[in-house]
Amino acid sequence: MMERPAWLDQDGPANYVAGIGRGATGFTTRSDIGPARAAAVAPDPSQLAMLARKANGEDDQDNQDYSEAQYDQFEGYGGSFMAPNSIYDSEDKEADDIWESIDRKMDEKRKLRREEKMKEEMKKILQERPTISSQFADLKSELSKVDYSEWDSIPEIGDTTQRYKKKAKIEGRLMPAPDSLLDRARQVNQMTTSMETKPEKGMDTPMANDLLGVGQGKKQLLELKMQKVTDNVSGQTNVDPKGYLTSMSSTTKSVTGTAEEASMARLLFASARQTNPQNGPAWIGSVRHEREQGKIGQAKKLILEACEVCPNHQDIWLEAVSLHDAEHGKVILAKGIKHLPKSIPLWLEAVALESDKNAKRKVLRKALEVNPTSEKLWKAAISLEEPEDAKILLSRAVECLPKSVDMWIALQNLETVEQARVVLNKARIAIPTDFSIWIAASELEELRGNNPSRPELLIPKAMKSLVSQGIIIDREQWINEAENCEKKGAKMTCKAIIRQVIDLNIEEEDRKRVWVEDAEACLSRSSVETARTILEHAVTVFPGKKSLWRKLADLEKKHGGSKETIEAVLKKATTYCPKAEILWLMYAKEKWLNNDVKGARDVLENAFNYNPDSEQIWLAAVKLEKENNEPGRARLILSKARENNREKVWRRSVQLERELGNKEEERQLLEECLKKYPQSPKFWMMKGELEERSDQMEAARETYQRGLKNCPQCVPLWICASRLEAEFQPDLRERMQN
């Protein structure tokens, strides 16, 4: 049998033209058409007619077409209204130049707008439908960093033109059984039967259509499959036919078990290592996979090989150290540091492996000789030294790291006050844009320099210096710094910071709300001094807001404010808000709790001057006198208060007389109350109770009856009347009890 030639070696079909399917029409050469010669061109009939008219001396000016079809709204008729032989003179040229200059000027005027519009449209189009080159632009730019070794490590694609490769057989693939196989199984088992009836016309086939044989063949195939999943023990099978699908699923799971997954992962990692031996993550992944599988020996072998293949990958050295003990880890790190002397993690790992403090110092000093600008190494070295030695190291560290704020602040903490000022001035010159140095200077003056007023000068100066350096003052950040100062004990620095930043970036109408929220947030973080400073500033801006004064007073009471401080706050509050009854009452109560009865009376007396009609202040004065065993003064105050005809004041007067045991005065007051407030059920009940206590049952019954006529909807009054009636009628009392 002859082999079919390759596709590219075959001849094309007849009349085939390459590229005609996509619009290409081919081309011809001079060899196809012969030598070059001028082609005869037929003259235009309209030109011939015009030449004939000119030869005859006829003028075609009147032969222009002025029909509606030749008219345009903007350009006029298609023909020219001027004579054909008109002369283009200087005036025409001047007019054309003027119009061209106008068009050029208008074009320049709209040029920028047109170009911006075109750029926006192009940008929008590229965003909606980006080109392939724009999508891979970043990847193309990174190709310039690829070296020759990486180009050489790219694997070959290989030959992909072989289309007729045989597919690998897949075991366990389920395929429908053909009829020939079923017929052969029927013949082997000698189950051949014949159709007793003759098939109808058109239904004859070359092979016998034995439906029973087909069924028997399928049954036999099913039995063969069942034998594959049976578990024969001494000739007995343990297969459950009903659990056939379950057994098949368990068989499928065993094919894709942990062992096969591990083997597949191992092959993938091996392929990645072979494809690019310099790929560090591939080596690390292989090592970790072997370690997870419990093959520590294989993992160590791989990691040591990786250290030789990829000596410039620090993660590989760190992974190697983690697989070995301390002694072997030191040897590995020594090799790794030779290849990567600038790797800070390797040096720190070497320090961690050392158990002796002096050995750690020795390693760190070697590391600092190679990496003098590493802040992590300096911090690790300083943490191992005593204060005096640490001061020496810090002096060297700020020379190597002049931009490290932590080093400067740590050095000033170890110096004396005078020397610390010098250190901070040098730090401020080296780092003029960092606010931490200014705050450290303020804390130094307050806590160590015994100059608590100095922060009020330093913090504003710090703000001006930072703004001049172009630093944006972040309000939230500075409030957090104020809270940190409070925790360190620098309360004056905290207050100075709050006073400088509390008004930043806040609308005038939102100031009160924002300040209250800031104070509450600080209290939630236990920053009491910061919250106190915010509220103190708020009451200076809004002195007439009693809610702010109440919050400030509550803060002082709840968070350890002294008696003098609380009274001072309330005194200012009543001065700025004299009409606020609650502030006067809080002030008087605070005086009374401090055993200053006279001061409480003076406060209430001042409150009467500003609030003569305040019922709460009158009752507070009565309570004060009663608690201090001054019933006469209380009775006098109530008599003055009753002049305003307040029901609650009359009721309190009656209660006072009841508590003092003056029944006659109580009865007289109740009579007056019932005349003034006949619709008040409380007074009727109080009068009835007075009569009952005086054993005047008939008078009490009469009082309740009169009260029910005036207040028929009062349920408590009905209950009092019914209980009184039960006292007179035993049967009714038993009925009520039942």
XYZ file of C-alpha atoms in Angstrom:
738
model
C 0.000 0.000 0.000
C 1.444 3.370 -1.072
C 1.908 5.966 1.617
C 0.100 9.224 1.195
C 2.571 12.151 0.635
C 2.820 14.865 3.251
C 0.370 17.714 3.122
C 2.952 20.299 2.165
C 4.285 18.014 -0.583
C 0.925 17.564 -2.339
C -0.043 19.506 -5.470
C -2.715 22.151 -5.241
C -6.099 21.737 -6.936
C -6.734 22.970 -10.451
C -7.179 26.752 -10.931
C -5.943 27.350 -7.342
C -4.837 30.912 -6.585
C -3.079 31.405 -3.235
C -4.833 33.860 -0.928
C -7.928 34.369 -3.072
C -10.113 33.177 -0.207
C -9.105 36.142 1.967
C -9.362 38.755 -0.814
C -5.940 38.538 -2.531
C -6.207 38.752 -6.351
C -2.646 37.934 -7.335
C -0.352 40.040 -9.497
C 1.179 40.032 -13.010
C 4.661 40.799 -14.269
C 6.031 42.247 -17.484
C 6.863 38.774 -18.700
C 3.131 38.007 -18.567
C 1.973 41.062 -20.612
C 4.954 41.710 -22.917
C 6.898 44.962 -23.525
C 5.512 48.229 -22.191
C 3.516 50.426 -24.593
C 1.130 53.332 -24.250
C -2.465 52.332 -23.928
C -5.062 53.990 -26.100
C -7.397 55.983 -23.898
C -10.822 56.918 -25.202
C -11.494 60.661 -24.874
C -14.270 61.899 -22.616
C -17.382 62.822 -24.691
C -18.092 65.837 -22.508
C -14.573 67.199 -23.118
C -14.964 66.687 -26.865
C -18.250 68.588 -26.829
C -16.660 71.461 -24.897
C -13.752 71.683 -27.321
C -16.191 71.742 -30.229
C -18.134 74.606 -28.684
C -14.953 76.577 -28.113
C -13.902 76.010 -31.682
C -17.255 77.375 -32.905
C -16.948 80.413 -30.575
C -19.972 79.460 -28.509
C -20.241 80.551 -24.876
C -21.437 77.837 -22.503
C -22.124 80.199 -19.607
C -25.873 79.860 -20.073
C -25.716 76.092 -20.370
C -25.132 75.575 -16.614
C -27.569 73.222 -14.871
C -29.586 75.237 -12.342
C -32.160 72.570 -11.553
C -33.235 71.702 -7.996
C -31.215 68.487 -8.146
C -27.993 70.521 -8.503
C -28.799 72.851 -5.542
C -27.188 72.377 -2.113
C -28.281 74.301 1.015
C -24.712 75.182 2.027
C -22.718 75.125 -1.262
C -25.332 76.396 -3.707
C -25.568 75.104 -7.281
C -23.096 72.608 -8.646
C -22.053 74.875 -11.429
C -20.184 78.146 -11.177
C -21.930 81.509 -11.525
C -18.721 83.124 -12.709
C -17.659 83.237 -16.262
C -15.420 80.333 -17.303
C -12.745 82.641 -18.594
C -12.791 84.981 -15.567
C -9.389 86.184 -14.292
C -8.140 85.346 -10.750
C -6.906 88.784 -9.688
C -5.192 90.132 -6.510
C -8.492 90.884 -4.767
C -9.517 87.240 -5.090
C -6.150 86.176 -3.696
C -6.477 88.633 -0.803
C -9.971 87.315 0.022
C -8.752 83.720 -0.059
C -5.817 84.625 2.215
C -8.160 86.287 4.689
C -10.457 83.283 4.797
C -7.490 80.929 5.163
C -6.151 82.968 8.093
C -9.596 82.879 9.716
C -9.824 79.114 9.254
C -6.296 78.646 10.599
C -7.023 80.799 13.649
C -10.272 78.956 14.387
C -8.471 75.662 13.957
C -5.748 76.684 16.444
C -8.403 77.906 18.858
C -10.091 74.504 18.954
C -6.887 72.480 18.658
C -6.270 71.885 22.365
C -9.907 71.050 23.038
C -10.016 68.704 20.052
C -6.786 66.973 21.050
C -7.962 66.492 24.655
C -11.249 65.104 23.426
C -9.444 62.713 21.079
C -7.143 61.561 23.891
C -10.118 60.895 26.171
C -11.904 58.964 23.430
C -8.796 56.906 22.664
C -8.249 56.203 26.363
C -11.877 55.120 26.728
C -11.639 52.878 23.672
C -8.415 51.279 24.951
C -10.025 50.632 28.329
C -13.076 49.011 26.738
C -11.171 47.088 24.051
C -7.488 46.947 25.028
C -5.054 45.767 22.431
C -2.927 42.698 22.944
C 0.254 44.778 22.965
C -1.068 47.016 25.757
C -2.061 43.990 27.838
C 1.456 42.553 27.662
C 3.330 45.878 27.831
C 4.453 45.340 31.437
C 5.645 41.820 30.636
C 7.558 43.073 27.589
C 9.290 45.706 29.708
C 10.433 42.981 32.112
C 12.054 41.030 29.255
C 14.932 43.534 29.334
C 15.920 42.125 32.737
C 16.216 38.542 31.483
C 19.838 37.410 31.201
C 21.342 34.920 28.749
C 21.241 32.015 31.171
C 17.493 32.422 31.647
C 16.970 32.570 27.879
C 18.961 29.377 27.455
C 16.965 27.620 30.169
C 13.683 28.059 28.245
C 12.686 24.538 27.077
C 12.202 23.656 23.440
C 8.611 23.362 22.259
C 9.258 20.315 20.110
C 7.436 19.077 17.032
C 3.680 19.566 17.381
C 2.696 18.812 13.765
C 2.176 15.095 14.285
C -1.553 14.791 14.328
C -1.877 11.075 13.960
C -0.552 9.855 17.296
C -2.142 6.844 18.851
C -4.174 7.569 21.944
C -3.211 5.738 25.113
C -5.621 3.103 26.187
C -7.578 4.008 29.274
C -8.245 1.032 31.485
C -11.659 0.726 32.960
C -13.195 2.700 30.091
C -16.811 1.711 29.640
C -17.784 1.095 26.002
C -21.060 -0.346 24.705
C -20.723 -3.980 23.596
C -21.223 -4.528 19.836
C -23.744 -7.025 18.526
C -21.007 -9.248 17.099
C -19.562 -9.801 20.575
C -22.954 -10.703 21.947
C -23.556 -13.106 19.068
C -20.187 -14.783 19.680
C -21.008 -15.224 23.387
C -24.273 -16.808 22.377
C -22.512 -19.316 20.122
C -19.984 -20.283 22.808
C -22.651 -21.018 25.381
C -24.721 -22.913 22.802
C -27.835 -20.971 23.493
C -28.771 -20.610 19.857
C -32.477 -20.601 19.167
C -34.339 -19.716 16.092
C -37.241 -17.474 15.444
C -40.277 -19.652 14.884
C -42.059 -17.023 12.907
C -40.757 -15.901 9.599
C -39.674 -12.286 9.669
C -41.687 -9.836 7.756
C -40.490 -8.459 4.508
C -37.850 -5.813 4.941
C -36.722 -7.092 8.386
C -34.233 -9.791 7.210
C -30.621 -9.287 8.355
C -27.457 -11.312 7.627
C -27.232 -12.383 11.298
C -29.949 -14.028 13.399
C -31.927 -11.671 15.620
C -32.053 -13.681 18.795
C -33.356 -11.408 21.558
C -32.945 -14.099 24.194
C -29.309 -14.539 23.213
C -28.674 -10.815 23.487
C -30.081 -10.784 26.998
C -28.033 -13.821 28.030
C -24.862 -12.210 26.655
C -25.381 -8.996 28.603
C -25.992 -10.988 31.765
C -22.745 -12.898 31.264
C -20.775 -9.671 30.768
C -22.221 -8.283 33.981
C -21.138 -11.446 35.821
C -17.606 -11.046 34.499
C -17.444 -7.495 35.849
C -18.816 -8.620 39.199
C -16.024 -11.199 39.476
C -13.428 -8.414 39.310
C -14.696 -6.762 42.488
C -15.372 -9.908 44.497
C -13.359 -10.876 47.561
C -13.091 -14.654 47.406
C -12.115 -16.353 50.640
C -11.996 -20.179 50.492
C -14.270 -20.224 47.507
C -16.929 -18.025 49.106
C -17.688 -14.563 47.849
C -18.483 -11.586 50.073
C -19.936 -9.335 47.399
C -23.256 -7.667 48.061
C -25.021 -7.270 44.693
C -27.060 -4.351 46.070
C -23.874 -2.519 47.044
C -22.305 -2.775 43.600
C -22.208 0.973 42.989
C -20.786 1.585 46.467
C -17.993 -0.895 45.851
C -17.244 0.693 42.492
C -16.948 4.169 44.081
C -14.589 2.817 46.747
C -12.482 1.241 44.014
C -12.281 4.596 42.225
C -11.116 6.338 45.402
C -8.313 3.851 45.913
C -6.941 4.695 42.466
C -6.483 8.353 43.402
C -5.150 7.844 46.918
C -2.551 9.771 48.884
C 0.339 7.739 47.480
C -0.510 8.567 43.894
C -1.047 12.230 44.722
C 2.328 12.357 46.439
C 3.972 10.659 43.460
C 2.317 13.089 41.067
C 3.434 16.074 43.137
C 6.969 14.689 43.252
C 7.010 14.381 39.467
C 5.728 17.927 39.043
C 8.398 19.351 41.338
C 11.077 17.330 39.555
C 9.894 18.663 36.203
C 9.993 22.234 37.529
C 13.553 21.742 38.788
C 14.729 20.256 35.501
C 13.057 22.967 33.468
C 14.678 25.782 35.450
C 17.390 24.630 37.878
C 17.704 28.201 39.213
C 14.088 28.243 40.384
C 14.410 28.422 44.171
C 10.701 27.966 45.015
C 10.680 24.690 43.057
C 13.506 23.318 45.213
C 11.865 24.529 48.426
C 8.549 23.007 47.383
C 10.219 19.671 46.693
C 11.957 19.694 50.077
C 8.808 20.548 51.991
C 6.865 17.895 50.122
C 9.389 15.230 51.090
C 9.347 16.427 54.689
C 5.553 16.198 54.812
C 5.792 12.649 53.495
C 8.183 11.806 56.325
C 11.237 11.383 54.093
C 13.619 13.628 56.009
C 16.705 12.050 54.468
C 15.515 12.719 50.945
C 14.572 16.267 51.951
C 18.076 16.932 53.319
C 19.633 15.527 50.171
C 17.507 17.779 47.988
C 18.152 20.905 50.027
C 21.920 20.384 49.987
C 21.783 19.935 46.235
C 19.699 23.126 46.025
C 22.330 25.028 48.006
C 24.913 24.040 45.392
C 22.677 24.806 42.405
C 21.128 28.032 43.774
C 23.698 29.522 46.157
C 22.295 33.051 45.764
C 18.812 32.217 47.027
C 18.571 33.025 50.759
C 15.305 31.127 51.332
C 17.033 27.907 50.315
C 19.745 28.426 52.938
C 17.126 29.182 55.601
C 15.210 26.053 54.623
C 18.384 24.029 54.887
C 19.034 25.344 58.403
C 15.525 24.389 59.489
C 16.148 20.764 58.452
C 19.384 20.344 60.380
C 20.464 20.670 63.980
C 22.308 23.680 65.387
C 25.849 22.464 64.664
C 25.175 21.525 61.057
C 23.055 24.681 60.708
C 26.060 26.836 61.645
C 28.151 25.183 58.939
C 25.393 25.683 56.372
C 24.930 29.333 57.356
C 28.660 29.956 57.108
C 28.563 28.774 53.491
C 25.414 30.772 52.808
C 26.868 33.985 54.237
C 29.933 33.593 51.997
C 27.631 33.653 48.988
C 25.210 36.243 50.425
C 27.068 38.507 52.841
C 24.372 41.203 52.525
C 21.521 38.916 53.559
C 20.210 40.189 56.899
C 17.944 37.146 57.570
C 20.949 34.810 57.294
C 22.929 36.836 59.831
C 19.976 36.973 62.233
C 19.485 33.221 61.874
C 23.172 32.725 62.667
C 22.732 34.827 65.809
C 19.703 32.761 66.818
C 21.682 29.524 66.523
C 24.258 30.746 69.016
C 23.508 29.986 72.642
C 26.288 32.039 74.236
C 25.787 35.796 74.599
C 29.380 36.597 73.688
C 29.109 34.439 70.585
C 25.986 36.341 69.575
C 27.857 39.633 70.012
C 30.713 38.335 67.881
C 28.386 37.305 65.043
C 26.539 40.615 65.163
C 29.733 42.633 65.027
C 30.857 40.692 61.952
C 27.444 41.297 60.424
C 27.656 45.034 61.129
C 31.077 45.231 59.502
C 29.500 43.966 56.296
C 26.089 45.674 56.714
C 26.628 48.902 58.674
C 23.318 50.380 57.453
C 21.047 47.578 58.677
C 18.759 48.855 61.433
C 17.691 45.330 62.407
C 21.283 44.286 63.078
C 21.965 47.421 65.130
C 18.862 46.845 67.241
C 19.797 43.206 67.815
C 23.323 44.184 68.836
C 22.174 46.989 71.160
C 19.654 44.716 72.882
C 22.519 42.471 74.049
C 24.559 45.255 75.650
C 24.497 47.010 79.007
C 23.423 50.686 79.115
C 26.949 52.090 78.913
C 27.992 49.813 76.052
C 24.635 50.358 74.391
C 25.261 54.125 74.480
C 28.528 53.605 72.587
C 26.840 51.421 69.993
C 24.013 53.927 69.587
C 26.495 56.739 69.024
C 27.972 54.703 66.189
C 24.529 53.657 64.933
C 23.282 57.237 64.468
C 26.400 57.941 62.417
C 25.688 54.999 60.132
C 21.908 55.522 60.177
C 21.290 59.275 60.478
C 17.683 58.850 59.264
C 16.686 56.320 61.932
C 14.368 58.027 64.423
C 14.375 55.052 66.801
C 18.139 55.189 67.156
C 18.158 58.903 67.981
C 15.370 58.567 70.562
C 16.986 55.494 72.147
C 20.286 57.396 72.437
C 18.700 60.431 74.110
C 16.982 58.138 76.619
C 20.403 56.915 77.771
C 21.984 60.385 77.954
C 21.732 63.058 80.611
C 19.253 65.893 80.178
C 21.784 68.342 78.754
C 23.327 65.782 76.439
C 19.858 64.518 75.433
C 18.967 68.049 74.277
C 22.096 68.056 72.111
C 21.225 64.646 70.655
C 17.666 65.701 69.817
C 18.868 68.911 68.168
C 21.180 66.854 65.948
C 18.307 64.463 65.188
C 16.053 67.387 64.279
C 18.663 68.695 61.850
C 19.182 65.236 60.324
C 15.448 64.466 60.062
C 13.547 67.777 59.821
C 10.324 66.121 58.618
C 9.669 63.751 61.551
C 7.358 64.827 64.375
C 8.509 62.115 66.806
C 11.697 64.046 67.573
C 9.729 67.159 68.538
C 7.442 65.154 70.798
C 10.437 63.433 72.391
C 11.969 66.851 73.090
C 8.737 68.038 74.713
C 8.535 64.902 76.878
C 12.174 65.385 77.860
C 11.528 68.918 79.096
C 8.392 67.919 80.998
C 9.467 64.625 82.568
C 13.218 65.004 83.030
C 13.887 68.702 82.660
C 11.410 69.849 85.343
C 9.996 72.406 82.939
C 6.265 71.633 82.526
C 5.519 74.898 80.723
C 8.043 74.153 77.962
C 5.656 71.945 75.859
C 3.375 74.946 75.307
C 6.255 76.517 73.349
C 7.752 73.441 71.680
C 4.593 71.931 70.163
C 3.477 75.104 68.286
C 7.063 75.535 67.081
C 7.032 71.916 65.889
C 3.837 72.513 63.924
C 5.282 75.539 62.151
C 8.523 73.728 61.324
C 6.743 70.675 59.912
C 4.385 72.793 57.813
C 7.337 74.743 56.425
C 8.854 71.404 55.358
C 5.697 70.543 53.433
C 4.383 67.996 55.937
C 0.604 67.635 56.157
C -0.624 67.574 59.738
C -2.831 64.530 60.272
C -5.318 65.309 63.035
C -6.082 61.696 63.972
C -2.404 60.775 64.085
C -1.571 63.650 66.410
C -4.481 62.804 68.729
C -3.099 59.260 68.958
C 0.317 60.709 69.797
C -1.313 62.794 72.533
C -2.803 59.621 74.008
C 0.636 57.975 73.929
C 2.105 60.971 75.762
C -0.607 60.645 78.410
C 0.272 56.984 78.932
C 3.924 57.976 79.389
C 2.917 60.549 81.995
C 3.577 63.650 79.861
C 0.207 65.293 80.463
C 1.315 68.808 79.553
C 2.629 67.568 76.212
C -0.680 65.813 75.671
C -2.613 69.016 76.355
C -0.340 71.069 74.124
C -0.834 68.676 71.216
C -4.627 68.633 71.617
C -4.825 72.441 71.707
C -2.883 72.643 68.434
C -4.734 70.011 66.396
C -8.267 70.030 67.828
C -9.536 72.580 65.267
C -7.811 71.124 62.203
C -9.896 70.071 59.191
C -13.295 70.509 60.904
C -16.227 72.506 59.589
C -17.465 75.195 61.928
C -20.959 73.721 62.232
C -19.548 70.251 63.022
C -17.128 71.244 65.774
C -19.302 70.395 68.768
C -20.355 67.001 67.433
C -16.825 66.009 66.366
C -15.289 67.088 69.677
C -17.826 65.110 71.691
C -17.157 62.042 69.535
C -13.391 62.484 69.985
C -13.760 62.752 73.760
C -15.933 59.638 73.931
C -13.472 57.718 71.739
C -10.577 58.723 74.013
C -12.521 57.647 77.097
C -13.192 54.282 75.507
C -9.404 53.880 75.209
C -8.887 55.020 78.839
C -7.290 58.301 77.740
C -8.909 60.454 80.412
C -6.545 63.426 80.221
C -6.920 63.647 76.456
C -10.718 63.583 76.721
C -10.604 66.175 79.519
C -8.494 68.510 77.382
C -10.868 68.141 74.425
C -13.924 68.962 76.563
C -12.163 71.865 78.243
C -11.444 73.323 74.821
C -15.035 72.671 73.764
C -16.539 74.608 76.712
C -14.238 77.534 76.005
C -15.557 77.696 72.433
C -19.194 76.941 73.406
C -19.546 78.265 76.972
C -23.330 78.400 76.759
C -23.827 74.679 75.992
C -24.955 73.005 79.212
C -24.545 69.507 77.671
C -20.795 70.086 77.318
C -20.534 71.280 80.927
C -22.447 68.206 82.119
C -20.111 65.884 80.175
C -17.075 67.603 81.660
C -18.505 67.418 85.186
C -19.428 63.736 84.754
C -15.913 63.018 83.500
C -14.399 64.638 86.581
C -16.699 62.684 88.914
C -16.268 59.299 87.247
C -12.541 59.422 86.561
C -10.982 60.568 89.775
C -11.327 64.312 89.692
C -10.696 66.065 93.024
C -13.485 67.807 94.954
C -12.018 71.185 94.170
C -11.814 70.380 90.468
C -15.445 69.222 90.272
C -16.692 72.272 92.176
C -14.611 74.566 89.980
C -16.114 73.037 86.851
C -19.675 73.354 88.183
C -19.054 76.906 89.352
C -17.948 77.889 85.833
C -20.900 75.988 84.391
C -23.448 77.894 86.515
C -21.700 81.147 85.671
C -21.989 80.613 81.902
C -25.373 78.784 82.039
C -27.358 80.437 84.893
C -30.687 79.218 83.512
C -29.674 75.548 83.556
C -31.449 74.120 86.630
C -29.619 70.787 86.429
C -26.220 72.471 86.773
C -27.338 74.361 89.902
C -28.688 71.148 91.409
C -25.472 69.276 90.622
C -23.439 72.102 92.174
C -25.573 72.156 95.350
C -25.500 68.382 95.669
C -21.733 68.351 95.323
C -21.466 70.923 98.123
C -23.808 68.889 100.301
C -21.866 65.630 99.664
C -18.727 67.448 100.747
C -20.491 68.371 104.048
C -20.671 72.009 103.064
C -24.319 72.731 103.963
C -23.842 76.463 104.029
C -22.248 76.359 100.605
C -25.159 74.296 99.283
C -27.629 76.869 100.671
C -25.688 79.670 99.022
C -25.755 77.806 95.716
C -29.520 77.273 95.917
C -30.045 80.885 96.934
C -28.153 82.016 93.829
C -30.183 79.551 91.814
C -33.418 81.186 93.143
C -32.167 84.541 91.896
C -31.791 83.262 88.312
C -34.697 80.770 88.374
C -37.395 82.102 90.718
C -40.098 79.865 89.231
C -38.086 76.644 89.194
C -40.014 73.947 91.009
C -37.021 71.586 91.123
C -34.807 74.142 92.870
C -37.496 74.872 95.505
C -37.936 71.170 96.237
C -34.171 70.636 96.362
C -33.901 73.390 98.975
C -36.665 71.746 101.017
C -34.924 68.378 100.827
C -31.664 69.952 101.928
C -33.232 71.525 105.007
C -35.165 68.390 105.885
C -32.061 66.163 105.590
C -30.235 68.548 107.917
C -33.079 68.510 110.522
C -34.258 72.034 109.795
C -38.059 71.603 109.444
C -38.726 75.247 110.158
C -36.556 76.403 107.316
C -38.121 73.783 105.075
C -41.639 74.921 105.999
C -40.656 78.515 105.317
C -39.244 77.655 101.919
C -42.408 75.763 101.019
C -44.606 78.627 102.087
C -42.732 80.903 99.700
C -42.851 78.312 96.967
C -46.642 77.902 97.308
C -47.074 81.448 96.134
C -46.444 80.182 92.588
C -49.420 77.766 92.920
C -47.570 74.625 91.838
C -49.409 71.381 92.560
C -46.224 69.467 93.290
C -45.150 72.101 95.827
C -48.507 71.838 97.647
C -48.202 68.057 97.697
C -44.670 68.287 99.115
C -45.949 70.642 101.825
C -48.598 68.112 102.836
C -46.021 65.311 102.892
C -43.724 67.392 105.083
C -46.466 67.972 107.630
C -47.347 64.265 107.588
C -43.715 63.306 108.181
C -43.557 65.788 111.071
C -46.838 64.395 112.533
C -48.794 67.693 112.360
C -52.292 66.437 111.520
C -54.048 69.782 111.899
C -51.625 71.603 109.623
C -51.869 68.684 107.193
C -55.712 68.878 107.223
C -55.677 72.610 106.634
C -53.269 72.270 103.733
C -55.396 69.495 102.223
C -58.527 71.620 102.467
C -56.770 74.395 100.612
C -55.421 71.944 98.045
C -58.900 70.503 97.377
C -60.230 73.995 96.799
C -57.421 74.786 94.361
C -57.181 71.373 92.665
C -60.521 69.546 92.984
C -59.737 67.401 89.947
C -56.540 65.997 91.476
C -57.286 62.466 92.832
C -54.026 62.426 94.779
C -55.251 65.055 97.219
C -58.595 63.213 97.764
C -56.728 59.999 98.597
C -54.363 61.855 100.938
C -57.367 63.449 102.710
C -59.104 60.060 103.009
C -55.966 58.422 104.426
C -55.666 61.267 106.953
C -59.253 60.650 108.131
C -58.603 56.909 108.404
C -55.473 57.518 110.496
C -57.597 59.784 112.689
C -60.304 57.015 113.006
C -62.839 59.249 111.264
C -64.319 56.539 109.050
C -67.502 58.439 108.151
C -65.456 61.470 107.215
C -63.146 59.245 105.160
C -66.143 57.650 103.376
C -67.558 61.068 102.643
C -64.135 62.231 101.343
C -63.865 59.271 98.982
C -67.435 59.800 97.757
C -66.734 63.439 97.002
C -63.500 62.470 95.288
C -65.296 59.929 93.073
C -67.767 62.589 91.988
C -64.874 64.849 90.901
C -62.622 62.060 89.552
C -64.880 59.218 88.397
C -62.181 57.730 86.127
C -59.512 57.312 88.831
C -59.034 53.609 89.523
C -56.846 53.977 92.668
C -59.494 56.198 94.214
C -62.186 53.549 93.593
C -59.917 50.922 95.202
C -59.448 53.077 98.331
C -63.191 53.592 98.607
C -63.952 49.866 98.182
C -61.436 48.884 100.858
C -63.037 51.351 103.277
C -66.481 49.915 102.577
C -65.117 46.421 103.204
C -64.121 47.498 106.691
C -67.752 48.379 107.459
C -69.324 45.321 105.781
C -67.737 41.954 106.796
C -69.590 40.034 104.054
C -68.179 42.344 101.429
C -64.697 41.962 102.900
C -64.876 38.143 102.708
C -66.131 38.399 99.159
C -63.193 40.646 98.202
C -60.691 38.279 99.843
C -62.185 35.309 97.976
